[in-house]
Each structure stands twice: as C-alpha cells, then as structure tokens.
PDB file of C-alpha atoms in Angstrom:
ATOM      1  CA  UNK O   1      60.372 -13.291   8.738  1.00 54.00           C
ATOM      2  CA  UNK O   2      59.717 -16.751   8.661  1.00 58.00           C
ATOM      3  CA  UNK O   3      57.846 -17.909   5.720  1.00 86.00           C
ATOM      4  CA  UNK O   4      54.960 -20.764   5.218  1.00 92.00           C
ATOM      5  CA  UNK O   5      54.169 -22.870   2.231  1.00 94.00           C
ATOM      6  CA  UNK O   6      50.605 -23.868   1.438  1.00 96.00           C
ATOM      7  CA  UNK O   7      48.564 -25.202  -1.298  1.00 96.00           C
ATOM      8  CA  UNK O   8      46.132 -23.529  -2.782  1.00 95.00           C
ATOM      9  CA  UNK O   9      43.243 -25.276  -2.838  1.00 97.00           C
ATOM     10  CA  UNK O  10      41.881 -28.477  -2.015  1.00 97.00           C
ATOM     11  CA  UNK O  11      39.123 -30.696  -1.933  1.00 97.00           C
ATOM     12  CA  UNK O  12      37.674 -33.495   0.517  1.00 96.00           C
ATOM     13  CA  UNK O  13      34.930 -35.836   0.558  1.00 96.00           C
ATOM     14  CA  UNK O  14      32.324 -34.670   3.652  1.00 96.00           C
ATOM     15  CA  UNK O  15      32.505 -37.007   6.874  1.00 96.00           C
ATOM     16  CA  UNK O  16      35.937 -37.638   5.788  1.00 96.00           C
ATOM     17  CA  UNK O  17      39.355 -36.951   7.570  1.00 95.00           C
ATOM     18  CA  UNK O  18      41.335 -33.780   5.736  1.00 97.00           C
ATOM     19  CA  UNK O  19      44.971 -33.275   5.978  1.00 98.00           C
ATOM     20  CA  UNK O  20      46.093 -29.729   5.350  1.00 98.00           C
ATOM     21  CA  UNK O  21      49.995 -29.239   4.882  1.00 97.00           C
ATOM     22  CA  UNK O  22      52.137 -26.409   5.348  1.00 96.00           C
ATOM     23  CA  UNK O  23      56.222 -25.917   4.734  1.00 95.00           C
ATOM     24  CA  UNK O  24      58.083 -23.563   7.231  1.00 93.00           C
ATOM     25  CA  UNK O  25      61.546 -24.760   6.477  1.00 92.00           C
ATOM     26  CA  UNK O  26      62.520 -21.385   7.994  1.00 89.00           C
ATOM     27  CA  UNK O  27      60.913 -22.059  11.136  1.00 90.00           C
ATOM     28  CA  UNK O  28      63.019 -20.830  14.157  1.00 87.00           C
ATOM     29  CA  UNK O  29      63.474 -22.810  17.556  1.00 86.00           C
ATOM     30  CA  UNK O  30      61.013 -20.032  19.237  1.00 85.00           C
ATOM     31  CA  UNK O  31      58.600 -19.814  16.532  1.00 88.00           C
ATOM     32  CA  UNK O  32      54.911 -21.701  17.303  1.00 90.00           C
ATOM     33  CA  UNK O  33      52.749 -22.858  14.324  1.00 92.00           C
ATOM     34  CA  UNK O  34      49.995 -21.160  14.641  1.00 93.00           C
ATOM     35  CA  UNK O  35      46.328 -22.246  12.209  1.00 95.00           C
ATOM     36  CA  UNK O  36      43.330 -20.103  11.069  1.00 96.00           C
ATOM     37  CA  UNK O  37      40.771 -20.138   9.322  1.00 96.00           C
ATOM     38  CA  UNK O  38      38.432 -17.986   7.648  1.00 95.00           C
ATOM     39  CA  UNK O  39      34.730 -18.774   6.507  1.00 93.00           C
ATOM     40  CA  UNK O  40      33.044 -16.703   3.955  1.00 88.00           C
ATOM     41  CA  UNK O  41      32.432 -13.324   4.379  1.00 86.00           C
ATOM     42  CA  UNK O  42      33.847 -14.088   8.256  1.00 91.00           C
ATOM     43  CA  UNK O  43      36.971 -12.464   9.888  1.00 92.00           C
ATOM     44  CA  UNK O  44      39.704 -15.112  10.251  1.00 93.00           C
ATOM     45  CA  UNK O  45      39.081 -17.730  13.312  1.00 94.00           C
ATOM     46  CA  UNK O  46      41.863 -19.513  15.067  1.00 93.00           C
ATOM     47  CA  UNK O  47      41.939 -23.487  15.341  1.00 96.00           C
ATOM     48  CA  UNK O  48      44.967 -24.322  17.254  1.00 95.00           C
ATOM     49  CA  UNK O  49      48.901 -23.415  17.681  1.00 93.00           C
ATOM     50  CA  UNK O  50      51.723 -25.656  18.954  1.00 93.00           C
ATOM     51  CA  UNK O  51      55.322 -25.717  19.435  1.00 93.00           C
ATOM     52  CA  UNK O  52      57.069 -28.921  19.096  1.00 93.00           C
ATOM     53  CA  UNK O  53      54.221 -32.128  19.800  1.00 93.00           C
ATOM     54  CA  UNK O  54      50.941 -32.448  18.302  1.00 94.00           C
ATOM     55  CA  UNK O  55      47.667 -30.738  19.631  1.00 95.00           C
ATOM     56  CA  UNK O  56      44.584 -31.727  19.808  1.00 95.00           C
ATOM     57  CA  UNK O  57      41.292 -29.174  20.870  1.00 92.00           C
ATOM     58  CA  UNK O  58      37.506 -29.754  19.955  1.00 90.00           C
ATOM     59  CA  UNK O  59      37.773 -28.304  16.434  1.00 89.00           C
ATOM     60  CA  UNK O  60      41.151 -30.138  15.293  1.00 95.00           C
ATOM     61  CA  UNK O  61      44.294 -31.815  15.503  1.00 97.00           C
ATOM     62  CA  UNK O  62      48.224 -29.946  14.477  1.00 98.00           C
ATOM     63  CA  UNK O  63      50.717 -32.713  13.308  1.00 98.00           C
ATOM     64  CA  UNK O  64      54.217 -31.011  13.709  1.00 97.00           C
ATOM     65  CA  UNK O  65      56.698 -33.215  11.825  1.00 97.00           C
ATOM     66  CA  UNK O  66      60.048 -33.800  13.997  1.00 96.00           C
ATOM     67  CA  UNK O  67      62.005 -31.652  12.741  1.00 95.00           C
ATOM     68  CA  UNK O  68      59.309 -29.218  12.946  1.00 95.00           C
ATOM     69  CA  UNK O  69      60.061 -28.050   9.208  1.00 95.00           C
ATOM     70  CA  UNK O  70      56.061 -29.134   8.664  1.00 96.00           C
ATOM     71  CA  UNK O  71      53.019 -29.662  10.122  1.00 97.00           C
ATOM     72  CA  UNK O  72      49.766 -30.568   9.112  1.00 98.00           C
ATOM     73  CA  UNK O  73      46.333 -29.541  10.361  1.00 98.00           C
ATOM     74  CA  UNK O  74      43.924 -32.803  10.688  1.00 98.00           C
ATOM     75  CA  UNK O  75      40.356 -32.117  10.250  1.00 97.00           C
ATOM     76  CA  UNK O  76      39.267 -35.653  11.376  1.00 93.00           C
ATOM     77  CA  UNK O  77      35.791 -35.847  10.045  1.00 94.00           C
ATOM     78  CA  UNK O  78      35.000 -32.852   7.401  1.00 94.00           C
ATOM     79  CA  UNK O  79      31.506 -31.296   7.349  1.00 96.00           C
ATOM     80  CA  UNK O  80      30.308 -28.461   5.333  1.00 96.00           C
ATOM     81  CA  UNK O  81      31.094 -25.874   7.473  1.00 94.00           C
ATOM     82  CA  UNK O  82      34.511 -26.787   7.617  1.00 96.00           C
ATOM     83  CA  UNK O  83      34.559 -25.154   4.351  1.00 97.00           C
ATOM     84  CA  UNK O  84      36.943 -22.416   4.389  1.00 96.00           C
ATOM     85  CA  UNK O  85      40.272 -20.493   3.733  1.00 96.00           C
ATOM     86  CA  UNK O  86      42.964 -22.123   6.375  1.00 97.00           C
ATOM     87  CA  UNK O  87      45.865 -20.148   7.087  1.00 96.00           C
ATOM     88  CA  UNK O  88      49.655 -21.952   8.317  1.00 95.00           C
ATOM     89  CA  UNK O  89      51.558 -18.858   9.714  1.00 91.00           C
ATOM     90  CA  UNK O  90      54.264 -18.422  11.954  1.00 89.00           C
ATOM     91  CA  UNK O  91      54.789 -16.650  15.085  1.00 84.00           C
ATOM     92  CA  UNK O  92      57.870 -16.106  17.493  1.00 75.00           C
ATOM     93  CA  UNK O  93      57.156 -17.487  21.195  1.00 65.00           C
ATOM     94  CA  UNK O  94      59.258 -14.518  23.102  1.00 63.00           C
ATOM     95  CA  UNK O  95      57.337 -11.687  24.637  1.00 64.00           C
ATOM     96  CA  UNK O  96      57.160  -8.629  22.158  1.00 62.00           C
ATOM     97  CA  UNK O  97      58.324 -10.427  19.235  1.00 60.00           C
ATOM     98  CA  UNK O  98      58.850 -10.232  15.962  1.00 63.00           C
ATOM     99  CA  UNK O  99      54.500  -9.329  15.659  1.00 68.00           C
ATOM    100  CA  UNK O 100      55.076  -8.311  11.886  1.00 69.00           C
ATOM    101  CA  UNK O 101      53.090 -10.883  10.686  1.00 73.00           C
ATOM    102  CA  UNK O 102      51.184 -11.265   7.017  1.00 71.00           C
ATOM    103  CA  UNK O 103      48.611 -14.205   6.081  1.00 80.00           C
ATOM    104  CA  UNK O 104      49.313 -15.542   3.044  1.00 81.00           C
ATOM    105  CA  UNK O 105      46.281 -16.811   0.480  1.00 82.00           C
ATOM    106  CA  UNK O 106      46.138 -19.713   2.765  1.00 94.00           C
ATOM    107  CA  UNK O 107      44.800 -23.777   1.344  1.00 97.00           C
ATOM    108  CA  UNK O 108      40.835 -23.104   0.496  1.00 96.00           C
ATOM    109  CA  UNK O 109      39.271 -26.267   1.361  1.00 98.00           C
ATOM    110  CA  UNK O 110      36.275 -27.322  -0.263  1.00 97.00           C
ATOM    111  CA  UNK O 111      34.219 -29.691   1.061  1.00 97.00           C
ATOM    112  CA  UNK O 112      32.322 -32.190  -1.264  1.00 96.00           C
ATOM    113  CA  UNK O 113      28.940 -33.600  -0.129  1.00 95.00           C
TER     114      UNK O 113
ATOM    115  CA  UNK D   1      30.605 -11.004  25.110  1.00 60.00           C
ATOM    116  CA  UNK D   2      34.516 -10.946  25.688  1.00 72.00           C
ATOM    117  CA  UNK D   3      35.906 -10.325  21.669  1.00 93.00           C
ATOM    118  CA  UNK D   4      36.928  -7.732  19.403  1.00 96.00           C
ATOM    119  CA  UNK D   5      34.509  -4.610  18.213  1.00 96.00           C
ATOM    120  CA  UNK D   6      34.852  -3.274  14.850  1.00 97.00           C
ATOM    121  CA  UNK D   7      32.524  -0.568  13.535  1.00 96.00           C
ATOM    122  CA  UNK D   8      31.246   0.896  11.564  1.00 97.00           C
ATOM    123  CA  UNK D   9      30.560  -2.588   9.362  1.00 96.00           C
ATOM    124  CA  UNK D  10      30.102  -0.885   6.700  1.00 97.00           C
ATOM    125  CA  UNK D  11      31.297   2.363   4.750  1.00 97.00           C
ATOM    126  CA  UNK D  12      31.592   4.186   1.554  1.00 97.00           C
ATOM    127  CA  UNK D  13      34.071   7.450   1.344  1.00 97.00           C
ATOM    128  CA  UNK D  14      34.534   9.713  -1.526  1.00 97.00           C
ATOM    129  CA  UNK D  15      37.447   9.793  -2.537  1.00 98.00           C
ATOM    130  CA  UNK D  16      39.805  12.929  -0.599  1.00 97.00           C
ATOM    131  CA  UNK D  17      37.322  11.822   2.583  1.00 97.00           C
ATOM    132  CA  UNK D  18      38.850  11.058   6.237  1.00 96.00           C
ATOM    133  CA  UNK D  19      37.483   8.653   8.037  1.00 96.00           C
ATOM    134  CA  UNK D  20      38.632   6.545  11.685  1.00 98.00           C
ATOM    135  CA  UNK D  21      37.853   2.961  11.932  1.00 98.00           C
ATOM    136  CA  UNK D  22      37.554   2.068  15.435  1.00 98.00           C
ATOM    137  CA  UNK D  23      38.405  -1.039  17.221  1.00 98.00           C
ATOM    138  CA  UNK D  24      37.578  -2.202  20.828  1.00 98.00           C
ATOM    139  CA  UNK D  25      38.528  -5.557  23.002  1.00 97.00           C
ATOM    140  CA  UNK D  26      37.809  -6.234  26.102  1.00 96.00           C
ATOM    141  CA  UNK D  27      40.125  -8.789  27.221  1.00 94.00           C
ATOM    142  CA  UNK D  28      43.149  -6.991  28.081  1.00 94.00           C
ATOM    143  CA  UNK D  29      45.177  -7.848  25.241  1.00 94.00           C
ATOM    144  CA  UNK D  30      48.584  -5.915  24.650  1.00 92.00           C
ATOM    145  CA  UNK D  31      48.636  -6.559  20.961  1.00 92.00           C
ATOM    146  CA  UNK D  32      46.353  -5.249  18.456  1.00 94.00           C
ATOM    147  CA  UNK D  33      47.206  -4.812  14.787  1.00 94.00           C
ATOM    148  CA  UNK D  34      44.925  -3.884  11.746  1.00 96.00           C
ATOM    149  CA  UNK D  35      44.943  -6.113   8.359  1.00 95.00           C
ATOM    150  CA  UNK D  36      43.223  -5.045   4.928  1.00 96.00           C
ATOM    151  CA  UNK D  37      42.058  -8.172   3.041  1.00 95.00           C
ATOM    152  CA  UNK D  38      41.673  -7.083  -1.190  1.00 93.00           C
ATOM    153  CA  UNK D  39      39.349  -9.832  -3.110  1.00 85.00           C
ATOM    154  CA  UNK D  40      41.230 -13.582  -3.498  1.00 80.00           C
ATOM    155  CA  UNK D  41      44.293 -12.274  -1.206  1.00 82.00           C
ATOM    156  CA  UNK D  42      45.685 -13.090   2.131  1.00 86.00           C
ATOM    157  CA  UNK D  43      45.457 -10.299   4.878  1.00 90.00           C
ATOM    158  CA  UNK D  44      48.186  -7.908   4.566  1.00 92.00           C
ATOM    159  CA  UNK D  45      49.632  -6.104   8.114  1.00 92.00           C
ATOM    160  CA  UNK D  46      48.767  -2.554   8.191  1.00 95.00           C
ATOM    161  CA  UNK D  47      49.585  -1.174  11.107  1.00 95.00           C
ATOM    162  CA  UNK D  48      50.411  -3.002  14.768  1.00 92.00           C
ATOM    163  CA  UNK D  49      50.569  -1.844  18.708  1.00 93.00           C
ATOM    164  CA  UNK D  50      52.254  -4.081  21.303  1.00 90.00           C
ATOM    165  CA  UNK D  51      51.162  -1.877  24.224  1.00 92.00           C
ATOM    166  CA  UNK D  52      49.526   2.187  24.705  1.00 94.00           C
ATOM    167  CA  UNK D  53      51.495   4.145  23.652  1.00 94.00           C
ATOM    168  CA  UNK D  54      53.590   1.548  20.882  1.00 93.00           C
ATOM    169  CA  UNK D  55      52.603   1.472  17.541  1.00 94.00           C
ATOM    170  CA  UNK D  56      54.677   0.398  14.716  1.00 92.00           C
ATOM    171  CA  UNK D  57      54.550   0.065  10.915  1.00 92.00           C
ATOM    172  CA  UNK D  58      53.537  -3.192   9.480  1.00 90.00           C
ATOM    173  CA  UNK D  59      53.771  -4.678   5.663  1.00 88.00           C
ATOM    174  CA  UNK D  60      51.362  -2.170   3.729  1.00 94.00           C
ATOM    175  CA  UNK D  61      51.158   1.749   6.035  1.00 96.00           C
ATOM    176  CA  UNK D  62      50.785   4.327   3.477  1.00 96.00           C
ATOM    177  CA  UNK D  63      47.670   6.253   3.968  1.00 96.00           C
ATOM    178  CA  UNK D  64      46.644   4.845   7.006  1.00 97.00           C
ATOM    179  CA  UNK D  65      47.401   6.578  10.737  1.00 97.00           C
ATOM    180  CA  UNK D  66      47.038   4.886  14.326  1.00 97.00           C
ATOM    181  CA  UNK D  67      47.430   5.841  18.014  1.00 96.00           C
ATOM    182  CA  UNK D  68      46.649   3.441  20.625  1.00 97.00           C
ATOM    183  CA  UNK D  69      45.870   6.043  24.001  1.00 97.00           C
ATOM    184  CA  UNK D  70      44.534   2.634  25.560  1.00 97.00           C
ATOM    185  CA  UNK D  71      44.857  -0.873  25.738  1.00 96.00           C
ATOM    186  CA  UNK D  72      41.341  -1.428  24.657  1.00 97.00           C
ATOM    187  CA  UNK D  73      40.827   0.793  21.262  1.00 98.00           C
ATOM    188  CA  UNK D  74      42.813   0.887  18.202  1.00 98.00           C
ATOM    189  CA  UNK D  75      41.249   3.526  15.950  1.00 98.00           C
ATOM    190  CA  UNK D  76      42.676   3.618  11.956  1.00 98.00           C
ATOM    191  CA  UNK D  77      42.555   6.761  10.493  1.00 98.00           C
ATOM    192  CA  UNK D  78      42.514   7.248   6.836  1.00 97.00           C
ATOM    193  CA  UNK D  79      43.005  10.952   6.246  1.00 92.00           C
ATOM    194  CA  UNK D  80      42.311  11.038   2.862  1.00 96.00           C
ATOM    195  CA  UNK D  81      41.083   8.145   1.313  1.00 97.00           C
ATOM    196  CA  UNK D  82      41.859   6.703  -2.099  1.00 97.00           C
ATOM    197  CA  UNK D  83      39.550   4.284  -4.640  1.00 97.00           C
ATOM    198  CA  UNK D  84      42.862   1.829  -3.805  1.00 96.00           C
ATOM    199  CA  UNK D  85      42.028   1.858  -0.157  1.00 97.00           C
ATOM    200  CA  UNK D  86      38.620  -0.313  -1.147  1.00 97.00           C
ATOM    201  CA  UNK D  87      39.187  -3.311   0.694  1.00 97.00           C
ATOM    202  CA  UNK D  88      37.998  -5.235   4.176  1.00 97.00           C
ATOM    203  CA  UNK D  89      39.474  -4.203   7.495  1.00 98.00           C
ATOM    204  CA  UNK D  90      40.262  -6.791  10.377  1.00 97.00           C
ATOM    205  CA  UNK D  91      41.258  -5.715  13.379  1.00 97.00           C
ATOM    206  CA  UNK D  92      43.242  -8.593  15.684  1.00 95.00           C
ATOM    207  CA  UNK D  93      44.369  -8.744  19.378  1.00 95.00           C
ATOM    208  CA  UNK D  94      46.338 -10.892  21.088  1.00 91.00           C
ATOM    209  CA  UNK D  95      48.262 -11.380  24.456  1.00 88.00           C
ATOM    210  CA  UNK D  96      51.690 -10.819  22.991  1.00 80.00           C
ATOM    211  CA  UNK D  97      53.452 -14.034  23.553  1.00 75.00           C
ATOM    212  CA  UNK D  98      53.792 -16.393  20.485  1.00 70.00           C
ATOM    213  CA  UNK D  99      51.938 -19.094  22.571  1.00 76.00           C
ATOM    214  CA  UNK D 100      48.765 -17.527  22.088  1.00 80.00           C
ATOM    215  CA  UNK D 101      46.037 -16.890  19.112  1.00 88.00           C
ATOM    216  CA  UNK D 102      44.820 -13.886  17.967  1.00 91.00           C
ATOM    217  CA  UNK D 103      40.983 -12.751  18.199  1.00 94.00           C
ATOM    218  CA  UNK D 104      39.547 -11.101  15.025  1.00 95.00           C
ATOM    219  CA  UNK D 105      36.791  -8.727  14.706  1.00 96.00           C
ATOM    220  CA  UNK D 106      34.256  -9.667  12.334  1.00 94.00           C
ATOM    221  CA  UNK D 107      35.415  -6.733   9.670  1.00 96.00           C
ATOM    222  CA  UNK D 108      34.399  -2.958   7.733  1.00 97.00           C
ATOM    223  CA  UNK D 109      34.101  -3.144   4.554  1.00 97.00           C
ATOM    224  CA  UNK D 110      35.514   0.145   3.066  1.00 97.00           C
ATOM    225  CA  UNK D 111      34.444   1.429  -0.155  1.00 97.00           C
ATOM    226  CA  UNK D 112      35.708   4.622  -1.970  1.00 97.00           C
ATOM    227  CA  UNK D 113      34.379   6.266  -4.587  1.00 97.00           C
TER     228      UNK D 113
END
C-alpha cells in the first residue's frame, strides 16, 4: 500500500493561514489524496480529496505538488475549531480497489489564540 | 439525516462477553469498513465490505467477526471479548471509487473488564 508522511504536530497562530504537508512518494498514477480530520472526542471528518490540480471547497484548499509526490492542505485563516488531528492518506481511484486502508497518527494542529 | 449510525455509544463487557456493534447508513454506499482507534494512535482497519455479501480482512481482524446481509448495516461481532479489545470503534462508508470520501459514524467506546 501506498504510504503517507506527516508531521506530528504543529502549531499556528489563530486567524492565520496553516500549511499542513504530507509525503506520498509512493503515490500511484490512480491513487487520489484524500484529507481528514478528526476533532476531539469526534469520529474522523473529511475536508477534501484530489487527483492531480489543487481543490478548493468551503472548509479548505489541497496543494498537490507536480509531481504529485506531495501535497499540502491550506487552512487559509485558522480558528479554534480548526484544532484537530488531520490525516494525509491515500486511496486508489479504480472501482473496488485496493480499500485496505489504515490512518496513520496524522499532524495534530494546535491552534494558538 | 443522511450519515452513518453507530450504537450502542457506549459499552463495557466482561471479559469472555460477546457483544455486536451495529452500524447503519443510509446513503447507499457499497463500502463500509470498521476501524478501532487505541489512545494517541491512528485508526487501524479492522474489518471491510465492498458490497452484501463481500467482506474481507483488514490490518488488525483477530477477535472480531462481520457479515454484511445488506448494503445498509455492518454489524461487528466480538465473540469473546478481551481487556485488549478496549478501544473506540468507527464505522466508515463510502461509494467505492477512490474519488470519493468516506462518512464516519460518530464512534462506541468499548470497554472490557
């Protein structure tokens, strides 16, 4: 399976714009980058997905670096409830693929007033 | 409200106890997996089902039994539960093509004695 690479933690001013990376040098021609997030004591919540150009929806914007071996979710103006575990994974674009998929520990953002 | 149903929310077991923890969608997803989240991890596959009838093994299946009869429920079945099976249950569902997100449920938390 295609793997992800995330930090573990990081921290952001609030009302300020937070860049979240992830590594998926693995990343397969078929594979979409999909984000979530998870808010305490909350089931995970997605944010957005894309394949090969950037996304934007209400909550966020995906960055997906050319060689799509990156991509980076842009929070463009932090509050506190944007405080929360965000998860990078991977996940193959054919029908009934490969649906094994694990979260890792994810980048827990913290958000400082 | 369209989403995923997971109940009961919460549960303590002795240990040797069987239990079934059911989840219910109603959007006519194919997909539908269960993750167990331990304290300060990721979510770890359990069990997935790309259709009724389809279920297949995911990263962590010992102790744990499914059967998906329909496309809306996904029961888990622990049939004899352990003080290691102490942990939060998500249930997920999906339309099973990489381009879209998955829906969680908002969790059990499972606690054995």
């Amino acid at each position: 399976d295609a793997k992800t690479t995330q930090p573990n933690s990081m921290e952001s001013n609030e009302e300020e714009p937070v860049h979240l990376p992830c590594n998926h040098s693995t990343i397969s021609g078929t594979d979409y980058i999909h984000w979530y997030r998870q808010l305490p004591s909350q089931g995970p919540e997605y944010v957005i997905h894309g394949l090969t150009s950037n996304v934007n929806n209400r909550m966020a914007s995906l960055a997906i670096a050319e060689d799509r071996k990156s991509s980076t979710l842009i929070l463009h103006r932090a509050t506190l409830r944007d405080a929360a575990v965000y998860y990078c994974i991977l996940r193959e674009g054919g029908n009934f693929g490969n649906e094994k998929l694990t979260f890792g520990t994810g980048t827990r953002l913290t958000i400082i007033p | 409200n369209a989403g995923v149903t997971q109940t009961p929310k919460f549960q303590v077991l002795k240990t040797g106890q069987s239990m079934t923890l059911q989840c219910a969608q109603d959007m006519n997803h194919e997909y539908m997996s269960w993750y167990r989240q331990d304290p300060g991890m990721g979510l770890r596959l359990i069990h997935y089902s790309v259709g009724a009838g389809i279920t297949d093994q995911g990263e962590v299946p010992n102790g744990y039994n499914v059967s998906r009869s329909t496309t809306e429920d996904f029961p888990l079945r622990l049939l004899s539960a352990a003080p290691s099976q102490t942990s939060v249950y998500f249930c997920a569902s999906s339309y099973v093509t990489g381009s879209n997100g998955y829906t969680f449920g908002s969790g059990t938390r499972l606690t054995v004695v």
